[in-house]
PDB file of C-alpha atoms in Angstrom:
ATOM      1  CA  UNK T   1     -32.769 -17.585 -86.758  1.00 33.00           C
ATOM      2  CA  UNK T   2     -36.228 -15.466 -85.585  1.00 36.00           C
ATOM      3  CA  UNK T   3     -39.275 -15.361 -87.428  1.00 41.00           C
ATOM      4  CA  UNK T   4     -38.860 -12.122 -89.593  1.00 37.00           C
ATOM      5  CA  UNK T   5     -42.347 -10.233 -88.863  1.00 36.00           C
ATOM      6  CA  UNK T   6     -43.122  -7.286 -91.121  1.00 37.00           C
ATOM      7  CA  UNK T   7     -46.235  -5.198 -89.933  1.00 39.00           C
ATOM      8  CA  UNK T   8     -48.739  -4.569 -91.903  1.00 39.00           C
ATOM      9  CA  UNK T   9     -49.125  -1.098 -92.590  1.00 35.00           C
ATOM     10  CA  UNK T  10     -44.919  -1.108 -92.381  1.00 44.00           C
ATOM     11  CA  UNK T  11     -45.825  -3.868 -95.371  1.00 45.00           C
ATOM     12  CA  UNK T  12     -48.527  -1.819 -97.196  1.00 46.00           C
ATOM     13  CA  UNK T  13     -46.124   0.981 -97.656  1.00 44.00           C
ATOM     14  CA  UNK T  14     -43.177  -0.487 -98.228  1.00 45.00           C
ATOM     15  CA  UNK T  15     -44.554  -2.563-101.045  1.00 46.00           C
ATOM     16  CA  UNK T  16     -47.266   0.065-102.326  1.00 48.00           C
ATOM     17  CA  UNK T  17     -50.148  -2.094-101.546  1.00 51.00           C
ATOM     18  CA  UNK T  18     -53.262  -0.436-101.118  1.00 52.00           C
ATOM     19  CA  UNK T  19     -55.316  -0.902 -97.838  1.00 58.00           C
ATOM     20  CA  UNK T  20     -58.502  -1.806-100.237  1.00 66.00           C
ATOM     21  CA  UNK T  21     -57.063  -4.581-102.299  1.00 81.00           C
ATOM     22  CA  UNK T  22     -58.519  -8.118-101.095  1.00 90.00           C
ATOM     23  CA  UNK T  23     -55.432 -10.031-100.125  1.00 95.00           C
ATOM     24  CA  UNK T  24     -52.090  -8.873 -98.704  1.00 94.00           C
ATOM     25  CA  UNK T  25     -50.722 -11.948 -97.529  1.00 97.00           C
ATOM     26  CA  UNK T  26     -50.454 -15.464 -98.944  1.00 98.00           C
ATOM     27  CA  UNK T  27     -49.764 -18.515 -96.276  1.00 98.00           C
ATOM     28  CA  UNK T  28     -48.308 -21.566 -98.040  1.00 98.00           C
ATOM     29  CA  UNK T  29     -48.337 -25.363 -96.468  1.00 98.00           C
ATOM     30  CA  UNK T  30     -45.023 -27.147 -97.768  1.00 98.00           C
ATOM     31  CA  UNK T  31     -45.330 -30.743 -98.217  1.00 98.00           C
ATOM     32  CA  UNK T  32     -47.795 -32.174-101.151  1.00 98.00           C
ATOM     33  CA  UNK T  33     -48.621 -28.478-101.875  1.00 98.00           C
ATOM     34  CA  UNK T  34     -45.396 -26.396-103.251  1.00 98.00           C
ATOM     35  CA  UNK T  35     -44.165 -30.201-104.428  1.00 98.00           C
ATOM     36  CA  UNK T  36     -46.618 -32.900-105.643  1.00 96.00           C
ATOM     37  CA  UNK T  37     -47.415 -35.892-103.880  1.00 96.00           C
ATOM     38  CA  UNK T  38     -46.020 -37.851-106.537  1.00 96.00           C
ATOM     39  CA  UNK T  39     -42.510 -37.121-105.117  1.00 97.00           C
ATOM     40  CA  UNK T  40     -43.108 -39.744-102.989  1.00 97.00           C
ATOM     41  CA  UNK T  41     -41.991 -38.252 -99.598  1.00 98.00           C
ATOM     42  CA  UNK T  42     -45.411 -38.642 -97.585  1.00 97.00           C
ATOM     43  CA  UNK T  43     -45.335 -42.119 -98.046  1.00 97.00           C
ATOM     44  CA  UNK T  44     -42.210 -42.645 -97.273  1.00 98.00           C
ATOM     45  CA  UNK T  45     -42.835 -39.849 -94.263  1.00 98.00           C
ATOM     46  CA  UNK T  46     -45.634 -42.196 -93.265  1.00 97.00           C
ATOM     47  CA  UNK T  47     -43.181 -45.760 -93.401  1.00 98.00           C
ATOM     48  CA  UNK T  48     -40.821 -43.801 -90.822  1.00 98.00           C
ATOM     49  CA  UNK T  49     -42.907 -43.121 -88.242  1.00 98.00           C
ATOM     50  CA  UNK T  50     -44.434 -46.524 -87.952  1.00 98.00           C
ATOM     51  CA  UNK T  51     -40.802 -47.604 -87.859  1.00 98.00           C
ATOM     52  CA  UNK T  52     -39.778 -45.361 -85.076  1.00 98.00           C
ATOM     53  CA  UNK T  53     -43.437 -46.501 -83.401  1.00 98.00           C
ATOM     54  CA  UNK T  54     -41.859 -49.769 -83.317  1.00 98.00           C
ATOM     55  CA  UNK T  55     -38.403 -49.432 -82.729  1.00 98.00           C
ATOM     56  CA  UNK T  56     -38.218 -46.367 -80.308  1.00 97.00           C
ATOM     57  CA  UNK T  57     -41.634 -46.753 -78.871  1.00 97.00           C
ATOM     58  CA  UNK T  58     -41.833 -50.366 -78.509  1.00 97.00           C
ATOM     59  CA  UNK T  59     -45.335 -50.526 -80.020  1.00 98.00           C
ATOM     60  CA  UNK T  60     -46.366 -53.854 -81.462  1.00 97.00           C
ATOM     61  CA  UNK T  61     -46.380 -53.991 -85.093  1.00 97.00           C
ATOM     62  CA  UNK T  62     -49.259 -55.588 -85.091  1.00 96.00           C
ATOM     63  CA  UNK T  63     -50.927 -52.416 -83.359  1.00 96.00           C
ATOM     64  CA  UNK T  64     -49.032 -49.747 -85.594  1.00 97.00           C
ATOM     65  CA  UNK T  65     -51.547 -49.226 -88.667  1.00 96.00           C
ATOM     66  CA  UNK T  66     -54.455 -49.328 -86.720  1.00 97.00           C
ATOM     67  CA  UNK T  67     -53.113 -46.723 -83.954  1.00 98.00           C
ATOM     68  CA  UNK T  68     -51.791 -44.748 -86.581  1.00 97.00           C
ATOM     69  CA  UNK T  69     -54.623 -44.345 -88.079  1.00 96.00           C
ATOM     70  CA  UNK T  70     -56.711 -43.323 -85.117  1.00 97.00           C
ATOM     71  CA  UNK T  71     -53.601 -40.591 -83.946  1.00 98.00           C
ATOM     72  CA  UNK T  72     -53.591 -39.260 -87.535  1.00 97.00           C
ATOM     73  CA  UNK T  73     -58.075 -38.997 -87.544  1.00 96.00           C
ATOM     74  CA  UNK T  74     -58.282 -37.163 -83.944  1.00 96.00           C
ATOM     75  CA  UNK T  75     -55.255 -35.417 -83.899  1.00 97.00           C
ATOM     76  CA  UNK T  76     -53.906 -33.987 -86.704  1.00 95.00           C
ATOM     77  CA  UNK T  77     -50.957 -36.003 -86.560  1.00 97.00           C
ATOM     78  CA  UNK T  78     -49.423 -38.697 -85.654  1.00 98.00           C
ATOM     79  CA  UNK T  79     -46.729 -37.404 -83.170  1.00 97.00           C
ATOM     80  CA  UNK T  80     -49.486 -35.402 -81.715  1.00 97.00           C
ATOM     81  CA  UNK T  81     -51.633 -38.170 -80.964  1.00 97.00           C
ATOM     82  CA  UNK T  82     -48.537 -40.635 -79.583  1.00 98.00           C
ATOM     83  CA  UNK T  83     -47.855 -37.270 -77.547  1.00 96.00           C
ATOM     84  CA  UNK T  84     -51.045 -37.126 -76.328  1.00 96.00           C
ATOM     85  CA  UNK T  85     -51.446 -41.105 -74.934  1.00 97.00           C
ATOM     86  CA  UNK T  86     -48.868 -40.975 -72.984  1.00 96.00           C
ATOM     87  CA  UNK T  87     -45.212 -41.739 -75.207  1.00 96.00           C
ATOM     88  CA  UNK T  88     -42.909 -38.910 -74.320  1.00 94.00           C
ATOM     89  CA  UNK T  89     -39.499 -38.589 -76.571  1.00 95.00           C
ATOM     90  CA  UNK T  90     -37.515 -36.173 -77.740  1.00 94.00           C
ATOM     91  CA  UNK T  91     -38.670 -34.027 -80.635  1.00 95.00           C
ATOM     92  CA  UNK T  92     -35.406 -33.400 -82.763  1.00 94.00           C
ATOM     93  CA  UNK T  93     -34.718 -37.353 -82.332  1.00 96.00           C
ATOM     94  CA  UNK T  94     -38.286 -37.866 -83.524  1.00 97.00           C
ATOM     95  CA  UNK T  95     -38.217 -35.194 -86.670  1.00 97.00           C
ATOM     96  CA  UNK T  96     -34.689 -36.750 -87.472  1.00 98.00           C
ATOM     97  CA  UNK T  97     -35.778 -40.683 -87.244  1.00 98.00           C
ATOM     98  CA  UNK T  98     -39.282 -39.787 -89.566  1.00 98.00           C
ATOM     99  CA  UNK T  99     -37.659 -37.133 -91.982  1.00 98.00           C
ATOM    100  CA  UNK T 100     -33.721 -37.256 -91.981  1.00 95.00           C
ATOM    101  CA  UNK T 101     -34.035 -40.721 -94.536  1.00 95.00           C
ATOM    102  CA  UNK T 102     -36.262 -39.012 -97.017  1.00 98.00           C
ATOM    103  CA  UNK T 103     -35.757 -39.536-100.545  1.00 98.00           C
ATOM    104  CA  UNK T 104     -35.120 -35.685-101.043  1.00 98.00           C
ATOM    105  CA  UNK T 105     -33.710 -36.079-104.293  1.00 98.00           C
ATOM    106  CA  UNK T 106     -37.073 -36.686-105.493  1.00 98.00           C
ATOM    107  CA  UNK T 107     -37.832 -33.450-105.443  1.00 98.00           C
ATOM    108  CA  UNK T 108     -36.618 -31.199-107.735  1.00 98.00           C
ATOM    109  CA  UNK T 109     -36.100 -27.720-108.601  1.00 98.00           C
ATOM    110  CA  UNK T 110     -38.832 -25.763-110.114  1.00 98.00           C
ATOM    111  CA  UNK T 111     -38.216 -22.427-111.574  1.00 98.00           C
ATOM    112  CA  UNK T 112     -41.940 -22.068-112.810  1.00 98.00           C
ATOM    113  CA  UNK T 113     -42.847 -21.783-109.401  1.00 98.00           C
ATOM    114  CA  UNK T 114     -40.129 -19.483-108.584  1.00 98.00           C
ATOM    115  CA  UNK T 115     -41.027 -17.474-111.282  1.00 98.00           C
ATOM    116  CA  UNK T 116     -44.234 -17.222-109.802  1.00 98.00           C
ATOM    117  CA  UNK T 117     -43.744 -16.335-106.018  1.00 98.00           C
ATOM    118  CA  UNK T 118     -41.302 -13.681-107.136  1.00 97.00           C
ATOM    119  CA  UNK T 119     -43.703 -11.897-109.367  1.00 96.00           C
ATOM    120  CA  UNK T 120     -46.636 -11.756-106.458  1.00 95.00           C
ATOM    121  CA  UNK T 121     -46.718  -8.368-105.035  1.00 91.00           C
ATOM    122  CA  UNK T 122     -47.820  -9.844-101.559  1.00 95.00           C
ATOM    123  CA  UNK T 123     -46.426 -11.236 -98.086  1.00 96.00           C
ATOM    124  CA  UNK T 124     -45.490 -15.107 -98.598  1.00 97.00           C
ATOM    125  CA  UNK T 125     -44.744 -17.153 -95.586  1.00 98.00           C
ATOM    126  CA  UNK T 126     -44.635 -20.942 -95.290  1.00 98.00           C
ATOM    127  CA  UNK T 127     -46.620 -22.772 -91.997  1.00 98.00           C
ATOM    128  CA  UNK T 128     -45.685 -26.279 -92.152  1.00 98.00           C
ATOM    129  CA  UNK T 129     -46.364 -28.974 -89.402  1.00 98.00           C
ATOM    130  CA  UNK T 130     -42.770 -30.155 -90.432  1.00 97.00           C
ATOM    131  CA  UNK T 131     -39.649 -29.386 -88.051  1.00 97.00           C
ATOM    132  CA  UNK T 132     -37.250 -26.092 -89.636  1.00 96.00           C
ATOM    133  CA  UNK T 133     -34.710 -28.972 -90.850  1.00 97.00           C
ATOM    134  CA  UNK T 134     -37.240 -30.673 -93.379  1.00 98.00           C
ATOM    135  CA  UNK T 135     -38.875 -27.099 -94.299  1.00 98.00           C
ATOM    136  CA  UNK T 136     -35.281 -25.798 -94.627  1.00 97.00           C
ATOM    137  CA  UNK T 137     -34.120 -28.922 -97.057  1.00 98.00           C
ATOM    138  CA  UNK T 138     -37.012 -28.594 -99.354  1.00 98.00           C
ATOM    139  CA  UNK T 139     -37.208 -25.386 -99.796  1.00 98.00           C
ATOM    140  CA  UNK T 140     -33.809 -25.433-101.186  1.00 98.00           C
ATOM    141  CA  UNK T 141     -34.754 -28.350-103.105  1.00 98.00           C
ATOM    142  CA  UNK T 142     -37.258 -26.650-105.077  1.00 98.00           C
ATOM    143  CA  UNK T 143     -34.992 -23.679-105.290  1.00 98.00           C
ATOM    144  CA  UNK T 144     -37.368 -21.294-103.194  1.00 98.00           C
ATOM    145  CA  UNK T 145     -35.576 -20.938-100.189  1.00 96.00           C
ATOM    146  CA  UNK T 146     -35.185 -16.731-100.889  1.00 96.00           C
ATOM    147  CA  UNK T 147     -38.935 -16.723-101.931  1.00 97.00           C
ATOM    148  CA  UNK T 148     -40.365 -16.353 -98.611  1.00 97.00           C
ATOM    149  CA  UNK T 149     -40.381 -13.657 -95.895  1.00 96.00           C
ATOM    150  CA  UNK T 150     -40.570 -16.479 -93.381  1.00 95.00           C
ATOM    151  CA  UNK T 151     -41.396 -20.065 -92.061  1.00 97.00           C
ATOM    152  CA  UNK T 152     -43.759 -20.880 -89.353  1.00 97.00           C
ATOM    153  CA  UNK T 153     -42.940 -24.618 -88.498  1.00 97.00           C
ATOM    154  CA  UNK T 154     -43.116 -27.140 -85.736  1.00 97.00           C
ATOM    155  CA  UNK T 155     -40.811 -24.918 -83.692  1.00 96.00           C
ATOM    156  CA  UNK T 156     -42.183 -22.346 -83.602  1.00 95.00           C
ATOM    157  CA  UNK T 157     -45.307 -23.210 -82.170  1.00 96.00           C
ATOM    158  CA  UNK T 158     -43.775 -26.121 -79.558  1.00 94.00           C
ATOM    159  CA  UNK T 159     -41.076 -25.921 -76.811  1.00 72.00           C
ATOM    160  CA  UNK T 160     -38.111 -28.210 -77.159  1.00 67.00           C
ATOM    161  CA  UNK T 161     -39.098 -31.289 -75.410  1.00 69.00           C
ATOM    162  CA  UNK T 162     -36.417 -33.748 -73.551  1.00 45.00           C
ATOM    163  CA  UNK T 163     -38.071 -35.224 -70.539  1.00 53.00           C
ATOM    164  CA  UNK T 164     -38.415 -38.545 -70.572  1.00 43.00           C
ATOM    165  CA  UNK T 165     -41.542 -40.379 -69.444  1.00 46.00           C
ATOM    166  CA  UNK T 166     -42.710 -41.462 -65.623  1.00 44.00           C
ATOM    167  CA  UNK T 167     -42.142 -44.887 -65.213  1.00 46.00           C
ATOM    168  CA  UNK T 168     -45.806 -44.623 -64.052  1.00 47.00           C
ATOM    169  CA  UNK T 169     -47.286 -43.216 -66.369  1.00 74.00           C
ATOM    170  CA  UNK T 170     -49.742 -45.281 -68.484  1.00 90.00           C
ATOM    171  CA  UNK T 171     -50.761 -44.997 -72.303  1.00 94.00           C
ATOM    172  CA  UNK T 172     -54.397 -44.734 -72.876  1.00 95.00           C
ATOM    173  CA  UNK T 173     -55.700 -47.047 -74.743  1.00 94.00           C
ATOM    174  CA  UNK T 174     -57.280 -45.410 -78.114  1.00 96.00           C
ATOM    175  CA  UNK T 175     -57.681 -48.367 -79.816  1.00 94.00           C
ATOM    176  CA  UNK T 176     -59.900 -49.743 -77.195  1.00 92.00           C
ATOM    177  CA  UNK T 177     -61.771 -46.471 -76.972  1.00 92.00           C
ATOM    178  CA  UNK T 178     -63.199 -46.701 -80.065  1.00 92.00           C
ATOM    179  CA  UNK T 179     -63.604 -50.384 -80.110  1.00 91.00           C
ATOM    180  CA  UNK T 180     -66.528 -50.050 -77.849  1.00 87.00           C
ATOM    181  CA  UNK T 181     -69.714 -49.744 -79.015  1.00 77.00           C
ATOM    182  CA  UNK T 182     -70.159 -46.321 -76.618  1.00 78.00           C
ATOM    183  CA  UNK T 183     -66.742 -44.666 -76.579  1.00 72.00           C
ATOM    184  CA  UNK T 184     -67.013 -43.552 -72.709  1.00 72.00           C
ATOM    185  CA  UNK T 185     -65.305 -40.175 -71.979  1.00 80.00           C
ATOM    186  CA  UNK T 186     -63.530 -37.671 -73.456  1.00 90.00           C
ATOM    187  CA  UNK T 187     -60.140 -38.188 -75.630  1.00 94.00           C
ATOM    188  CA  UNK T 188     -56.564 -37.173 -73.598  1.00 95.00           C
ATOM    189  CA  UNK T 189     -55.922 -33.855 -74.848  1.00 95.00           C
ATOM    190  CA  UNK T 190     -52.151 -33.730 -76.228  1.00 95.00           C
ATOM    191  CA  UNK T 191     -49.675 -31.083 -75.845  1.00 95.00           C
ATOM    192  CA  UNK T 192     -48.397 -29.973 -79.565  1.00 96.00           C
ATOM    193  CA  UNK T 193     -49.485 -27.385 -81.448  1.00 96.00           C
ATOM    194  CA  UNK T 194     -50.416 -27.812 -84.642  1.00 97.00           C
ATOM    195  CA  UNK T 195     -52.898 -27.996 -87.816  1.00 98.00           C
ATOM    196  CA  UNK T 196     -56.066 -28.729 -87.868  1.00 98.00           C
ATOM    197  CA  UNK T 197     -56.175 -26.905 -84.768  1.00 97.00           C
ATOM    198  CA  UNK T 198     -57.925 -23.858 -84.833  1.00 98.00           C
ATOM    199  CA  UNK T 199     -56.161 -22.506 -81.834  1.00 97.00           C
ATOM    200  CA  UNK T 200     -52.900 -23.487 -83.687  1.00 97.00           C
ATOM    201  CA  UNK T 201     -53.697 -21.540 -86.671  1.00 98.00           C
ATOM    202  CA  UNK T 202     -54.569 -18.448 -84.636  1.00 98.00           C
ATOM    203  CA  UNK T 203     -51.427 -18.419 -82.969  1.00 97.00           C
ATOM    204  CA  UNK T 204     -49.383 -18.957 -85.985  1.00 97.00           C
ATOM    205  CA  UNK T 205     -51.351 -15.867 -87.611  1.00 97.00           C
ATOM    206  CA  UNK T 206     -50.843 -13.670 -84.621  1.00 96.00           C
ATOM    207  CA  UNK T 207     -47.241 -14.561 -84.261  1.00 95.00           C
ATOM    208  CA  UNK T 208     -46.557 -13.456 -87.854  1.00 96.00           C
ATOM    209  CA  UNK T 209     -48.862 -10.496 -87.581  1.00 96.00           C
ATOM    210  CA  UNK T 210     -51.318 -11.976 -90.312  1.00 97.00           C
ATOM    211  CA  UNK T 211     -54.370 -10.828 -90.913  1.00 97.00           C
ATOM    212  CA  UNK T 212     -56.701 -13.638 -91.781  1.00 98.00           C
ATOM    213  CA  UNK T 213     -59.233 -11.861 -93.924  1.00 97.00           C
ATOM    214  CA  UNK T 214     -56.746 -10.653 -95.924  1.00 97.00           C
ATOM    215  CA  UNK T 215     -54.854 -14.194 -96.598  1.00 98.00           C
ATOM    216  CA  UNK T 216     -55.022 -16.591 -98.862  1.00 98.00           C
ATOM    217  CA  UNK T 217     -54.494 -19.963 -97.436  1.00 98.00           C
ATOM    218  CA  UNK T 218     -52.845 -22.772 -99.919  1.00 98.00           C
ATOM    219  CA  UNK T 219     -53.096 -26.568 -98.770  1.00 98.00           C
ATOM    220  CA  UNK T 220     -53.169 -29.723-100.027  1.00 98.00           C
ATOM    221  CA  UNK T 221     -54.992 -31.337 -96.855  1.00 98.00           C
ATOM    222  CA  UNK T 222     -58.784 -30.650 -97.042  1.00 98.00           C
ATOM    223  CA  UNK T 223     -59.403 -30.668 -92.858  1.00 97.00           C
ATOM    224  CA  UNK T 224     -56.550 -27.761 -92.479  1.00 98.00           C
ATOM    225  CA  UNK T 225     -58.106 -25.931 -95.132  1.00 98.00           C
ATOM    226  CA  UNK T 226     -61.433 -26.507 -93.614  1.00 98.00           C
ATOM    227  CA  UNK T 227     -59.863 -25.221 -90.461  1.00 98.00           C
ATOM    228  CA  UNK T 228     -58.182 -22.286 -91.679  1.00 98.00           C
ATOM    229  CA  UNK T 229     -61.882 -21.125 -93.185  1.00 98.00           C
ATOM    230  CA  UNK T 230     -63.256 -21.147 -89.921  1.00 98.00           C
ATOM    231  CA  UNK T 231     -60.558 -18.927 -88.266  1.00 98.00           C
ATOM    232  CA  UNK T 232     -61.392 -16.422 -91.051  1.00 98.00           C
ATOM    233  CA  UNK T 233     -58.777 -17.054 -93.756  1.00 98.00           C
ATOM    234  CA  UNK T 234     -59.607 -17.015 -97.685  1.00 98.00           C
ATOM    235  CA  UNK T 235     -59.099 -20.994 -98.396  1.00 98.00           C
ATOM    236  CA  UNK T 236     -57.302 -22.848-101.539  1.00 98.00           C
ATOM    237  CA  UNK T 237     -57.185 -26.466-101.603  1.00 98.00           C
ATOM    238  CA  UNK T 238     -54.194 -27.924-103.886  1.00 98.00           C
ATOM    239  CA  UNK T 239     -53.560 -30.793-105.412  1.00 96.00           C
ATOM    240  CA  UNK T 240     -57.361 -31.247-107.054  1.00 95.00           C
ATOM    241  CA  UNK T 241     -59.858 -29.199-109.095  1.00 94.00           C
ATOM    242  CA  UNK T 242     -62.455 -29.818-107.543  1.00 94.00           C
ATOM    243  CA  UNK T 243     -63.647 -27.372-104.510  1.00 94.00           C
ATOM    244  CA  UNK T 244     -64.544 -28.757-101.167  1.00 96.00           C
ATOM    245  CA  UNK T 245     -66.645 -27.244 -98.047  1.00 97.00           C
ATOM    246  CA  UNK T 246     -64.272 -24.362 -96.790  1.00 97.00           C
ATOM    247  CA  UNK T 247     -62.542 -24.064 -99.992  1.00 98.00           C
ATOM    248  CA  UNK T 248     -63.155 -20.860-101.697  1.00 97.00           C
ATOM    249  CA  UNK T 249     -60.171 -22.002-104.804  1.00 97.00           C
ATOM    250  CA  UNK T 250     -59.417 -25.726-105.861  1.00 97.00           C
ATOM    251  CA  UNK T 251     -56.160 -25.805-107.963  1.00 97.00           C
ATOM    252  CA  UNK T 252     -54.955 -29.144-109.441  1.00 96.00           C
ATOM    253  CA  UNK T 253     -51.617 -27.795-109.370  1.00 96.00           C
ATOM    254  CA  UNK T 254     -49.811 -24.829-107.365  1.00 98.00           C
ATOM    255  CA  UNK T 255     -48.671 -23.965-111.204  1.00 97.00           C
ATOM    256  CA  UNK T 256     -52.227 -22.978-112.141  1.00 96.00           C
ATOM    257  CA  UNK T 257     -52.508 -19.878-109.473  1.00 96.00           C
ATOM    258  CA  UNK T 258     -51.821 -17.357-111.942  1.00 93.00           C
ATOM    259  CA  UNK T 259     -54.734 -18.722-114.155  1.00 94.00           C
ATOM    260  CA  UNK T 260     -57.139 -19.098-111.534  1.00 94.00           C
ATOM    261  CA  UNK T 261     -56.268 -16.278-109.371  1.00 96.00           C
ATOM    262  CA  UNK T 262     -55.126 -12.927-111.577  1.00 95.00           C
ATOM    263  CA  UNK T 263     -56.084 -10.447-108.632  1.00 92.00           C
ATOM    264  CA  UNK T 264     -53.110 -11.677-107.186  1.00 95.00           C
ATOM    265  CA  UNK T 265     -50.869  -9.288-109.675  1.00 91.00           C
ATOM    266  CA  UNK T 266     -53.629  -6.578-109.443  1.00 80.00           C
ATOM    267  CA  UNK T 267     -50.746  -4.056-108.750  1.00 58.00           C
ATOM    268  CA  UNK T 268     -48.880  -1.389-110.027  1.00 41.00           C
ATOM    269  CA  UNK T 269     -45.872  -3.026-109.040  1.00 47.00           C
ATOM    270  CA  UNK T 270     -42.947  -4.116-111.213  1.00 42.00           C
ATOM    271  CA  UNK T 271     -42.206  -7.922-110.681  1.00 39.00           C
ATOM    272  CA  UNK T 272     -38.186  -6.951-110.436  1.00 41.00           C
ATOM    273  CA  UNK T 273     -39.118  -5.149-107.262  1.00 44.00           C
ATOM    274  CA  UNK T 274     -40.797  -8.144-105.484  1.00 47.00           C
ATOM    275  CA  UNK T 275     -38.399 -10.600-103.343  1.00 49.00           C
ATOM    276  CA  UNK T 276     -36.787 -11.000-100.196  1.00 50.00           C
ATOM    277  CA  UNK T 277     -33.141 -10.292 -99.753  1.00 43.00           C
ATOM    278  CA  UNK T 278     -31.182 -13.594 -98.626  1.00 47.00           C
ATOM    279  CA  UNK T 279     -32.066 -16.661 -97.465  1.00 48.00           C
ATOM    280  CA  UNK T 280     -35.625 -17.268 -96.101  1.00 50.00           C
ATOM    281  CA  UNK T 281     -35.706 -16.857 -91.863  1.00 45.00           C
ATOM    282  CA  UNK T 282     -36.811 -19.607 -89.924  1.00 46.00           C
ATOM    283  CA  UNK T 283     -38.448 -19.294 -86.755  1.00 44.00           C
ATOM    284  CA  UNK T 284     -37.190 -20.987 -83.452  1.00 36.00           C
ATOM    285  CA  UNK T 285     -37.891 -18.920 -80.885  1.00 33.00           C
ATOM    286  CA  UNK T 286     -39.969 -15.409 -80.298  1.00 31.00           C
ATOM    287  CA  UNK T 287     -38.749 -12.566 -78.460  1.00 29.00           C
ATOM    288  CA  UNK T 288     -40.676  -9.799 -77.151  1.00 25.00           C
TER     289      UNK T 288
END
């Protein structure tokens, strides 16, 4: 299905937002911040891929935590950093290995939050790191899955990738890199498109026609919310109460947002008005 892009001033009108309120768009990570962490899923997320580092990659184990580690610190994640070091695989066989064995009956629904998203007067999209499969599955987990003009995920930022690797083609050794005292030269750059990267969050905000200083930003992971903030977008870090640097909202839970953010229903809007018809598009592929 295609990313379902609204324009702005199509929006503003449509909706009866005025041009001079502060927000008209709200951009919502998925995992650990419309679920809590305690569902257990990251972990579990985090066991897989060391498992398919070992038994697709042929990494030794005895190499995995460490690596992962270091992929995870300078890339933003792990499959970005293997990607970038020299492992080529497919992506669907990857996002199936790591995420198609999650525990998603952990997470359940939550009509609280439902409650919530419908009432908002404002754009809501999801931009998730996570393939359209996962995004897909917990959405309708939590029940949500018609709360949301739209989902910006993995795919819709990266090609498809199939090719396998040159048989002479070497890995670069990160783990050696920074085991010298003087890392020399500069990191291998890799080629997927995602958080923290600043260039990844402008062209997920351009694709979906979003106007950064007039969206609020919700995630649970302080680096993409520092990120976001320096691309221009109004910052909320979930999952603690305490505010970090580029954080303009801490919430300890993504329940608390109508306590700590009222502007949000600023409107003269009916609630019953606000929703999106069907089930919740997810983006694949862009078409001019």
């Amino acid at each position: 299905m295609i990313f379902v892009s609204i324009q702005k001033m199509e929006f503003e009108n449509r909706y009866g937002l005025s041009s001079t309120q502060k927000y008209d768009c709200l951009l919502f990570d998925l995992d650990d911040t419309l679920y809590p962490l305690s569902t257990g899923l990251a972990r579990e997320c985090g066991k897989n891929i060391k498992d398919y580092m070992v038994e697709k990659l042929g990494i030794p184990k005895d190499l995995i935590v460490e690596l992962s580690n270091l992929l995870y610190k300078n890339y933003g994640t792990t499959m970005a950093g293997l990607r970038a070091i020299g492992y080529d695989f497919d992506y669907d066989e990857y996002h199936t290995f790591v995420h198609g064995r999650l525990p998603y009956e952990n997470i359940k629904p939550d009509p609280v939050l439902r409650s919530i998203l419908l009432s908002l007067p404002l754009r809501k999209v999801i931009f998730t790191n996570a393939d359209r499969v996962h995004a897909a599955k917990a959405l309708k987990k939590l029940g949500l899955e018609d709360c949301f003009e739209g989902i910006i995920c993995f795919e819709t930022l990266n090609p498809t990738h199939t090719n396998a690797a040159s048989e002479n083609s070497e890995i670069f050794d990160i783990v050696g890199h920074f085991d010298r005292s003087e890392p020399v030269g500069s990191l291998p750059k890799t080629p997927i498109v995602c958080k923290p990267s600043e260039s990844a969050i402008e062209k997920a905000l351009e694709m979906a026609n979003i106007d950064p200083n007039r969206t609020l930003f919700f995630e649970d992971s302080v680096r993409n919310v520092q990120a976001g903030k320096r691309v221009g977008l109004h910052t909320v870090l979930v999952g603690s109460p305490n505010k970090v640097k580029g954080a303009d909202y801490a919430l300890e839970n993504i329940h608390n947002m109508k306590e700590a953010l009222p502007e949000l229903w600023e409107s003269d809007r009916k609630s019953s008005d606000v929703g999106y018809s069907g089930k919740v598009a997810v983006e694949t592929s862009v078409r001019a």
